[in-house]
Amino acid sequence: MSRTRFASEHRWVYIGAIVILLAMVVIGLIQFRSVKQNNDTYAKAQELSKELVAAGYPAPDIDVVEQLLGTDGGAVCEDPGSTLKRALWNVQQLSNGATGPGQRPVIGDTRAVELERIVLQVYCPDKVDEFDEDIDDLDTRETVKR
Amino acid sequence: MSSMDVPADATPPGAARSETRTAVDRPGIPTITWVTLALMTTASVASLRAAPTMAVYGLACVFLYLVPAIVFLLPTALVSAELASGWSGGVYRWVSEGLSKPLGFLAVWCQFAMTIFYYPSLLAFVASTIAYVIDPSLASNGVYTAIVIMVLYWTGVWVSSRGTKALAGLSSWGLVIGTLVPGTILVVLGMVFLAQGNPSAAPMNADHLLPQWTGLASLVLIVNNFLSYSGMEMNAVHVSSLKDPAKEYPKSMFLAMGLVLLIFILPALAISWVVPADQLSLTAGVMQAFDAFFAYFDVGWMTPIAAVMLISASLAGMLTWLAGPSKGLLEISRQEGYLPPFLQKLNKYGIQQNILVTQGVVTSVIALMYALIPNVSSVYWIFSTITTQVYLIVYLLMFVAAMRLRKNKPDHPRGYRVPMLGLVCTTGLLASLAALGIGFVPPSQFGGGSVIAYVLFIACGLFVLGLLIPWLFLKFRKPGWRTAAAESTGDPS
């Protein structure tokens, strides 16, 4: 088959895929709002930094924390107890390094879970109980060398 | 690079294509190049999804990927290169020739069954990433997730049913756009970060070459990482689509192996240079971790673009998995009559459309339960573990078959011969057994449950999905189900 005939046979599949992906990029760029840093985001980031240092962790980069968590904790505080998200988190965050069907849960790092809890305490304390309930029976160990 | 640059079809223009006239029946008709096949293989195994997760381990992520590469990826790639260069058709043919036909069916069944629980979790990830781009609040909406899973899955079935060439092109471009380009950007930005005189966030000294040792937990992490490379042999089922399979398939495997290693290791390392492990732990998901990375360079606007790229890579991976195992299942079923004739029917492109549709119905039901019923989604990962256990049966059979074939058919022409095959197969076999064994160790999520209950659950799942169901197919098959001649699988050599 010539290149032309092949291309014409599957032209709409390719054009469709390109159009959908480009549309998503455009929507993403319009919708994506990087957090505007202000006094409130700075105060929250400082508070988080203080809590982390008090818990024995190194101080994070304030600028990045501001951009990531804003004043409301961003994605970390968005329904941390929801079942679907929990299921995704369980398999995707505490898993091995596979990205195909070999993805499998492992015994996760204790401090990763602790850190998320500290973020919740600072940014959305009302979600902490729900989170604690979810992670109550998680078996974690210190698997990351720091 | 793409499948477009090779002669694609021997059917004369205007000639009607018979429903049964397929690539299976026309071995040796080249439809894809070896580079395209390498990209398909890479797309089915590697993506950037795990990069932030592995970046947390810092320099040790090199160890966590290299050791499994030596004991599992290398044996799998080498052995499948030898087998595919001698016998076309994929694992079913290799195990059938090396051991027995029923075991060949078992191998391809296990490869096929494993994918059923893979699609919902993969597509749920895609759904959450699309939500991240459009409206993050959608991510926790079960109905939205269910709709996205269904639409994407059935679109994938439609694309797959249009033939190998269509999916080869899409999966190759998906890999380039969704993995190679953003992976390169991550690595370049990481190097710029270091070149600017910034110290690496993760210590890059000899003390951090090995991961933290905490006994069983570390062993679980290391051994489970063997599975990062599962699927390297899957695309061997398309070997008859190559111009010169005996020479081209091994080349394809070596290229794929190099790409997979680079994609897994370098981006994870680059993220670990820039974002400290503790800060990665502050993020709620893969995209937030990428956001943290881009935030350092004040290019936060790149995050949604990276998200769309990741989506395209995930969909490319799904396409290869849709087409590969089901094609293998079809081929052995047509020759040996292991499946009812309905499931053996082909569409005008010679694709196993009815198997894809049946698989689609089962996957849709699981996906709906996964997305809509809370209690199902919370135990979903247990089924993911069971299916990876089932997949390991494929490797056990493949390595044993390779040794048997070298011993019993030493003179059979092969385009490539693995040096020290016995040692290579034994290494792969032991690695697979270790991964199978470690699958019985409860992960974090089962911390509060009974270990015995967990082991029994996994063992029962392994037995039912991996042994009982294929045995029932064999037991109840009928002679009339055999619809294709055995000679349809010609040797590539």
XYZ file of C-alpha atoms in Angstrom:
639
model
C 0.000 0.000 0.000
C 1.320 3.433 -0.776
C 1.877 5.962 1.944
C -0.923 8.073 0.494
C -3.450 5.271 0.553
C -2.532 4.286 4.088
C -2.733 7.858 5.298
C -6.131 8.375 3.673
C -7.474 5.114 5.152
C -6.812 6.222 8.699
C -6.895 9.958 8.139
C -9.940 10.552 10.330
C -8.552 8.519 13.187
C -5.414 10.642 13.200
C -7.179 13.956 12.626
C -9.692 13.130 15.361
C -6.939 12.269 17.843
C -4.985 15.435 17.050
C -8.059 17.680 17.303
C -9.126 16.209 20.660
C -5.643 16.501 22.157
C -5.181 20.067 20.903
C -8.618 21.020 22.229
C -7.652 19.661 25.631
C -4.396 21.625 25.588
C -6.266 24.833 24.763
C -8.897 24.212 27.451
C -6.162 23.300 29.913
C -4.204 26.471 29.232
C -7.325 28.612 29.605
C -8.601 26.811 32.692
C -5.278 26.340 34.415
C -4.868 28.937 37.075
C -1.566 29.004 38.797
C -2.096 30.147 42.331
C -1.611 33.880 42.684
C 0.805 34.359 45.498
C -0.214 36.874 48.132
C 0.085 37.520 51.844
C -2.386 34.759 52.674
C -0.610 32.077 50.628
C 2.682 33.182 52.172
C 1.285 33.000 55.703
C -0.095 29.510 55.090
C 3.166 28.317 53.551
C 5.085 29.711 56.517
C 2.737 27.939 58.897
C 3.219 24.662 57.049
C 6.964 25.126 57.063
C 6.898 25.714 60.823
C 4.807 22.595 61.408
C 7.054 20.470 59.209
C 10.233 21.659 60.922
C 8.615 21.019 64.311
C 7.830 17.469 63.172
C 11.455 16.908 62.170
C 11.246 17.525 58.428
C 13.366 19.961 56.445
C 11.808 23.318 55.627
C 10.188 23.252 52.186
C 10.609 25.871 49.468
C 8.050 28.517 50.445
C 7.614 29.757 46.888
C 6.711 26.298 45.552
C 4.426 25.539 48.497
C 2.572 28.784 47.829
C 2.107 27.894 44.163
C 1.044 24.338 44.914
C -1.211 24.734 47.900
C -2.429 28.328 47.737
C -4.615 29.167 50.702
C -6.919 26.141 50.579
C -4.490 23.229 50.093
C -5.452 22.721 46.440
C -5.702 19.126 45.319
C -4.462 17.753 48.655
C -7.553 19.050 50.412
C -10.009 18.184 47.682
C -12.077 15.417 49.156
C -9.164 13.355 50.542
C -11.575 10.788 51.904
C -13.558 10.080 48.772
C -13.574 6.415 47.924
C -12.617 6.735 44.296
C -9.741 9.021 45.034
C -8.656 6.782 47.874
C -8.664 3.801 45.563
C -6.597 5.679 43.011
C -4.248 6.924 45.688
C -3.856 3.465 47.143
C -2.857 1.909 43.876
C -0.998 4.778 42.303
C 0.846 6.468 45.134
C 1.849 3.451 47.180
C 2.841 1.289 44.271
C 5.919 -0.033 42.517
C 7.551 1.706 39.563
C 5.461 0.017 36.878
C 3.252 2.019 34.557
C 1.704 -0.884 32.666
C -0.292 -3.857 33.929
C 2.570 -4.736 36.275
C 1.532 -1.946 38.608
C 1.127 -3.399 42.067
C 0.732 -1.967 45.570
C 3.740 -2.072 47.893
C 4.395 -1.248 51.519
C 4.487 2.552 51.391
C 6.638 5.105 53.121
C 5.453 6.195 56.564
C 6.663 9.747 56.237
C 4.832 10.323 52.963
C 1.564 9.635 54.759
C 2.582 11.751 57.768
C 3.440 14.677 55.522
C 0.061 14.643 53.841
C -1.562 14.701 57.264
C 0.423 17.790 58.263
C -0.717 19.555 55.079
C -4.323 18.744 55.940
C -3.854 20.028 59.493
C -2.646 23.375 58.210
C -4.843 23.881 55.159
C -8.059 21.974 55.842
C -8.233 20.753 59.448
C -11.841 19.667 58.941
C -10.619 16.867 56.645
C -8.129 15.387 59.097
C -10.550 13.040 60.872
C -11.772 11.611 57.581
C -8.188 11.153 56.431
C -7.184 9.489 59.702
C -10.072 7.087 59.326
C -8.889 6.178 55.831
C -5.285 5.584 56.746
C -5.945 4.103 60.156
C -5.066 0.547 59.170
C -2.371 1.332 56.595
C 0.821 -0.620 57.218
C 3.699 1.685 56.322
C 7.468 1.595 56.914
C 10.311 4.016 56.354
C 11.293 2.873 52.890
C 12.837 6.138 51.676
C 16.422 6.997 52.640
C 16.542 10.693 53.489
C 9.191 5.860 12.241
C 5.590 5.153 11.658
C 3.879 2.331 9.966
C 3.241 4.617 7.062
C 6.652 4.147 5.562
C 6.333 0.498 4.634
C 4.293 -1.383 2.104
C 1.164 -2.149 3.979
C -1.135 -4.497 2.203
C -0.834 -7.088 -0.498
C -4.508 -6.933 -1.386
C -4.862 -5.524 -4.905
C -6.871 -2.335 -5.136
C -10.481 -3.064 -5.610
C -10.212 -6.691 -4.573
C -12.756 -7.791 -1.989
C -11.197 -8.920 1.259
C -12.394 -12.207 2.608
C -13.512 -12.216 6.215
C -11.098 -14.975 7.030
C -8.179 -13.577 5.048
C -6.022 -12.017 7.728
C -2.462 -11.440 8.766
C -2.751 -14.811 10.484
C -3.372 -16.429 7.165
C -0.828 -14.322 5.342
C 2.339 -14.590 7.367
C 5.223 -12.489 6.157
C 3.122 -9.627 4.792
C 4.975 -6.602 6.139
C 2.720 -3.992 7.681
C 4.910 -2.339 10.306
C 8.598 -1.511 10.622
C 10.836 -2.813 13.402
C 11.160 0.724 14.776
C 7.372 1.022 14.955
C 7.203 -2.310 16.769
C 9.887 -1.124 19.204
C 7.836 2.017 19.870
C 4.691 -0.066 20.359
C 6.546 -2.273 22.849
C 7.890 0.766 24.674
C 4.420 2.371 24.718
C 2.926 -0.744 26.279
C 5.507 -0.909 29.081
C 6.848 2.552 29.897
C 5.403 5.964 30.650
C 6.166 8.907 32.893
C 3.325 8.130 35.287
C 5.599 6.542 37.871
C 8.368 9.153 37.618
C 7.272 11.279 40.617
C 6.606 8.168 42.727
C 10.077 6.809 42.019
C 11.731 10.236 42.305
C 11.002 10.057 46.035
C 13.697 7.348 46.265
C 16.305 9.703 44.787
C 19.448 8.052 43.422
C 18.164 4.688 44.664
C 15.565 4.752 41.875
C 18.423 3.780 39.534
C 18.957 0.654 41.624
C 15.210 0.024 41.798
C 15.009 -0.027 38.006
C 18.404 -1.507 37.101
C 18.330 -4.611 39.274
C 14.923 -5.707 37.913
C 16.241 -4.870 34.439
C 19.150 -7.277 34.882
C 17.208 -10.156 36.403
C 13.873 -9.760 34.627
C 13.871 -7.311 31.685
C 17.043 -8.661 30.097
C 15.998 -12.339 30.272
C 12.495 -11.507 29.023
C 13.756 -9.390 26.131
C 16.514 -11.795 25.083
C 14.396 -14.926 25.320
C 11.441 -13.440 23.492
C 13.832 -12.137 20.808
C 15.140 -15.664 20.230
C 11.713 -17.262 20.311
C 10.062 -14.680 18.048
C 12.913 -14.939 15.566
C 12.202 -18.672 15.259
C 8.462 -19.060 15.761
C 5.814 -16.481 14.920
C 2.678 -15.942 16.960
C 3.820 -14.892 20.422
C 3.789 -16.740 23.729
C 1.033 -19.168 22.765
C 3.131 -20.514 19.887
C 6.350 -20.659 21.905
C 4.752 -22.483 24.824
C 2.748 -24.737 22.480
C 5.906 -25.766 20.629
C 8.079 -26.017 23.718
C 5.691 -27.602 26.190
C 2.191 -28.434 24.963
C -0.778 -26.838 23.247
C -2.978 -26.688 26.366
C -0.143 -24.921 28.194
C 0.167 -22.590 25.209
C -3.493 -21.738 25.665
C -2.898 -21.245 29.393
C -0.073 -18.805 28.621
C -2.088 -16.685 26.230
C -5.162 -16.838 28.468
C -3.143 -15.537 31.426
C -1.740 -12.748 29.251
C -5.256 -11.855 28.134
C -6.970 -12.179 31.546
C -4.407 -9.949 33.166
C -5.494 -6.981 31.063
C -9.125 -7.042 32.217
C -8.383 -5.288 35.502
C -5.719 -3.100 33.962
C -7.984 -0.980 31.754
C -10.288 0.439 34.463
C -7.397 1.617 36.641
C -5.497 3.013 33.661
C -8.544 4.815 32.310
C -9.501 6.080 35.765
C -6.053 7.659 35.855
C -6.734 9.199 32.443
C -10.126 10.429 33.681
C -8.557 12.083 36.724
C -5.890 13.688 34.528
C -8.505 15.027 32.109
C -10.369 16.372 35.145
C -7.155 18.040 36.274
C -7.050 19.854 32.931
C -10.737 20.747 32.688
C -12.179 20.877 36.191
C -10.392 19.189 39.131
C -13.618 18.738 41.082
C -14.709 16.141 38.517
C -11.955 13.757 39.688
C -13.962 12.544 42.650
C -17.179 12.169 40.659
C -17.875 8.488 40.015
C -20.342 9.100 37.171
C -17.837 11.282 35.323
C -15.132 8.654 35.771
C -17.426 5.889 34.555
C -18.395 7.872 31.436
C -14.773 8.670 30.572
C -13.709 5.054 31.056
C -16.502 3.783 28.808
C -16.006 6.366 26.044
C -12.236 5.916 25.924
C -12.350 2.151 26.152
C -14.872 1.721 23.359
C -13.064 4.264 21.200
C -9.977 2.141 21.745
C -11.882 -0.959 20.666
C -13.025 0.858 17.517
C -9.478 1.975 16.663
C -8.099 -1.518 17.342
C -10.748 -3.070 15.143
C -9.458 -1.025 12.199
C -6.269 -3.051 12.032
C -2.723 -3.228 13.283
C -1.557 -0.310 11.158
C -4.003 2.155 12.691
C -3.038 1.290 16.243
C 0.677 1.030 15.392
C 0.638 4.614 14.157
C -1.360 5.949 17.094
C 0.622 4.092 19.742
C 3.945 5.160 18.202
C 2.926 8.801 18.063
C 1.385 8.517 21.542
C 4.749 7.367 22.876
C 6.640 10.164 21.120
C 4.217 12.926 22.102
C 3.255 11.602 25.513
C 6.489 10.144 26.826
C 9.606 10.919 24.803
C 8.989 14.656 24.361
C 7.902 15.439 27.955
C 10.545 13.030 29.287
C 13.221 14.927 27.384
C 11.850 18.240 28.681
C 12.037 16.965 32.270
C 15.612 15.776 31.837
C 16.752 18.980 30.083
C 15.139 21.151 32.782
C 16.759 18.985 35.447
C 20.175 19.437 33.837
C 19.602 23.186 33.506
C 18.780 23.229 37.220
C 22.105 21.572 38.062
C 24.035 23.631 35.508
C 22.799 26.796 37.210
C 24.806 25.725 40.231
C 21.890 24.458 42.317
C 22.679 21.453 44.486
C 20.654 18.339 43.741
C 17.639 18.047 46.044
C 18.297 14.332 46.456
C 21.787 13.334 47.619
C 23.680 11.863 44.664
C 26.469 10.140 46.580
C 27.412 6.487 47.003
C 25.553 6.266 50.325
C 22.281 6.777 48.498
C 22.839 4.290 45.690
C 20.948 1.604 47.578
C 17.396 2.083 48.864
C 16.632 2.132 52.557
C 16.662 -1.416 53.894
C 13.705 -2.154 56.128
C 13.538 -5.883 55.632
C 10.376 -7.200 54.066
C 9.047 -3.768 52.999
C 12.174 -3.102 50.945
C 12.099 -6.581 49.485
C 8.474 -6.046 48.434
C 9.418 -2.797 46.718
C 12.456 -4.214 44.896
C 10.889 -7.495 43.799
C 7.592 -5.899 42.794
C 9.589 -3.600 40.543
C 10.434 -6.638 38.397
C 6.900 -6.201 37.125
C 7.740 -2.744 35.808
C 8.932 -4.545 32.720
C 6.029 -6.902 32.281
C 4.741 -6.799 28.734
C 8.055 -6.673 26.868
C 7.139 -9.894 25.063
C 3.495 -8.963 24.425
C 3.919 -7.388 20.997
C 5.714 -10.470 19.647
C 2.269 -11.472 18.453
C 2.719 -8.874 15.679
C 6.013 -10.410 14.526
C 4.498 -11.662 11.274
C 3.743 -8.048 10.378
C 7.495 -7.396 10.051
C 9.342 -7.628 6.752
C 12.116 -9.871 8.108
C 10.999 -11.037 11.564
C 14.079 -13.152 12.296
C 16.397 -10.153 12.054
C 14.057 -7.290 12.806
C 12.353 -8.525 15.974
C 15.584 -8.823 18.019
C 16.591 -5.331 16.856
C 13.159 -4.093 17.853
C 13.488 -5.640 21.333
C 16.922 -4.132 21.953
C 15.725 -0.677 20.944
C 12.629 -1.035 23.147
C 14.750 -2.216 26.079
C 17.004 0.853 25.829
C 14.060 3.222 25.518
C 12.192 1.684 28.445
C 15.222 1.998 30.722
C 15.836 5.615 29.709
C 12.156 6.541 30.141
C 11.949 4.992 33.583
C 15.246 6.189 35.039
C 16.176 9.617 33.661
C 12.928 11.571 34.248
C 12.596 10.156 37.785
C 16.167 11.203 38.472
C 15.568 14.664 36.994
C 12.563 15.221 39.270
C 14.599 14.081 42.284
C 17.276 16.679 41.466
C 14.771 19.495 41.533
C 12.024 18.566 44.024
C 13.005 17.210 47.445
C 11.451 13.877 48.415
C 9.567 15.394 51.312
C 8.084 18.026 49.055
C 6.984 15.377 46.568
C 5.149 13.782 49.452
C 3.224 17.006 49.952
C 1.603 16.589 46.567
C -1.654 14.746 46.097
C -0.941 12.993 42.825
C 1.183 12.610 39.751
C 0.100 15.901 38.169
C 0.660 17.880 41.346
C 4.182 16.474 41.441
C 4.775 17.666 37.878
C 3.286 20.995 38.924
C 5.831 21.235 41.738
C 8.612 20.485 39.247
C 7.499 23.138 36.765
C 6.907 25.640 39.583
C 10.653 25.732 40.219
C 11.198 27.019 36.700
C 8.222 29.400 36.737
C 6.666 27.545 33.839
C 3.518 26.427 35.624
C 1.593 26.799 32.360
C 3.382 23.673 31.145
C 1.522 21.520 33.678
C -1.735 21.195 31.688
C 0.270 20.510 28.526
C 2.183 17.770 30.358
C -1.165 16.402 31.547
C -2.484 16.110 27.983
C 0.784 14.473 26.948
C 0.456 11.919 29.744
C -3.101 11.230 28.624
C -1.966 10.513 25.067
C 0.774 8.175 26.349
C -1.661 6.262 28.536
C -4.106 5.843 25.665
C -1.285 4.682 23.385
C -0.385 2.049 25.956
C -3.994 0.939 26.195
C -4.221 0.489 22.422
C -1.251 -1.882 22.333
C -2.682 -3.944 25.172
C -6.074 -4.113 23.493
C -4.606 -5.534 20.318
C -1.821 -7.826 21.524
C -3.107 -10.477 23.943
C -6.507 -10.759 22.250
C -4.786 -11.456 18.937
C -2.732 -14.214 20.541
C -5.869 -15.700 22.068
C -7.577 -15.623 18.685
C -4.744 -17.339 16.857
C -4.499 -20.355 19.133
C -8.276 -20.583 19.405
C -8.673 -20.737 15.631
C -6.055 -23.423 15.300
C -7.103 -25.565 18.221
C -10.765 -24.658 18.669
C -10.352 -23.459 22.231
C -13.036 -20.763 21.938
C -16.565 -20.866 20.440
C -16.761 -19.825 16.748
C -18.512 -16.577 17.704
C -15.359 -15.400 19.449
C -13.199 -16.429 16.501
C -14.955 -14.243 13.938
C -12.959 -11.521 12.255
C -14.000 -8.199 10.805
C -13.021 -6.934 7.351
C -9.642 -5.788 8.644
C -8.903 -9.307 9.937
C -9.235 -8.197 13.556
C -10.721 -10.297 16.375
C -13.605 -7.894 16.819
C -15.889 -10.244 18.773
C -13.190 -11.025 21.336
C -12.585 -7.286 21.710
C -16.300 -6.592 22.104
C -16.789 -9.423 24.634
C -13.766 -8.227 26.542
C -15.237 -4.739 26.303
C -18.498 -5.815 27.902
C -16.677 -7.478 30.821
C -14.354 -4.493 31.221
C -17.296 -2.084 31.082
C -19.078 -3.918 33.891
C -15.930 -3.902 36.035
C -15.288 -0.259 35.188
C -18.828 0.733 36.130
C -18.581 -1.093 39.438
C -15.171 0.425 40.017
C -16.366 3.947 39.388
C -19.838 3.812 40.891
C -19.828 1.391 43.816
C -17.608 2.644 46.640
C -16.966 -0.731 48.262
C -15.790 -2.231 44.998
C -13.246 0.446 44.314
C -11.699 0.054 47.735
C -10.876 -3.606 47.093
C -10.052 -3.091 43.449
C -6.322 -3.113 44.027
C -6.553 -6.685 45.391
C -7.782 -7.784 41.976
C -4.961 -5.829 40.374
C -2.553 -7.874 42.450
C -4.250 -11.130 41.452
C -3.984 -10.299 37.757
C -0.290 -9.490 38.002
C 0.153 -12.835 39.759
C -1.670 -14.487 36.864
C 0.595 -12.726 34.384
C 3.675 -14.203 36.028
C 2.480 -17.656 34.957
C 3.143 -16.504 31.372
C 6.796 -15.844 32.187
C 7.273 -19.116 34.030
C 5.927 -20.979 30.995
C 7.929 -18.867 28.542
C 11.303 -19.461 30.200
C 10.707 -23.205 30.580
C 9.528 -23.416 26.953
C 12.644 -21.583 25.727
C 14.929 -24.070 27.480
C 12.934 -27.014 26.142
C 12.981 -25.664 22.589
C 16.749 -25.135 22.667
C 17.181 -28.698 23.918
C 14.599 -30.449 21.732
C 14.856 -28.354 18.570
C 18.433 -27.076 18.565
C 18.597 -26.957 14.777
C 15.348 -25.090 14.224
C 16.339 -21.896 12.384
C 16.397 -18.852 14.622
C 17.335 -15.332 13.609
C 18.903 -14.735 17.013
C 20.353 -17.054 19.666
C 20.700 -16.000 23.290
C 24.194 -16.669 24.647
C 24.074 -18.865 27.790
C 20.352 -19.410 27.397
C 20.190 -21.768 30.395
C 21.598 -19.133 32.745
C 19.406 -16.389 31.266
C 16.242 -18.496 31.547
C 17.071 -19.642 35.058
C 17.599 -16.031 36.136
C 14.284 -14.980 34.584
C 12.538 -17.985 36.069
C 13.827 -17.281 39.577
C 12.924 -13.587 39.240
C 9.394 -14.509 38.172
C 9.052 -16.961 41.057
C 10.293 -14.299 43.481
C 7.721 -11.825 42.129
C 5.028 -14.491 42.394
C 6.032 -15.222 45.990
C 6.230 -11.564 47.039
C 2.717 -11.061 45.655
C 1.496 -12.932 48.724
C 2.955 -10.335 51.103
C 0.186 -7.917 52.098
C 0.872 -4.345 50.956
C 0.171 -1.193 52.991
C -3.503 -1.248 52.185
C -4.021 -4.584 53.902
C -2.214 -3.552 57.076
C -5.212 -4.038 59.336
C -6.422 -7.320 57.870
C -5.551 -10.929 58.507
C -2.466 -12.096 56.628
C -3.958 -15.556 56.200
C -7.128 -14.093 54.704
C -5.046 -12.050 52.269
C -2.921 -15.016 51.213
C -6.025 -17.180 50.741
C -7.738 -14.465 48.703
C -4.767 -14.057 46.362
C -4.277 -17.839 46.093
C -7.960 -18.429 45.286
C -7.944 -15.612 42.729
C -4.817 -17.007 41.121
C -6.372 -20.458 40.976
C -9.728 -19.363 39.549
C -8.543 -16.775 37.022
C -5.242 -18.377 36.092
C -6.090 -22.090 36.124
C -9.769 -22.948 36.553
C -11.245 -20.769 33.786
C -8.750 -21.841 31.071
C -9.205 -25.463 32.180
C -12.976 -25.105 31.733
C -12.456 -23.753 28.212
C -10.268 -26.748 27.388
C -12.656 -29.216 29.003
C -15.784 -28.025 27.191
C -14.357 -27.221 23.775
C -15.886 -28.953 20.772
C -14.091 -30.366 17.705
C -16.204 -28.163 15.435
C -14.782 -25.030 17.047
C -11.519 -25.502 15.169
C -11.812 -23.081 12.253
C -8.290 -22.507 10.930
C -5.559 -24.833 9.718
C -2.462 -25.265 11.861
C -0.277 -24.320 8.941
C -1.506 -20.747 9.217
C 1.338 -20.045 11.611
C 4.329 -20.247 9.408
C 7.744 -19.885 10.872
C 9.294 -16.552 10.199
C 12.610 -18.085 9.337
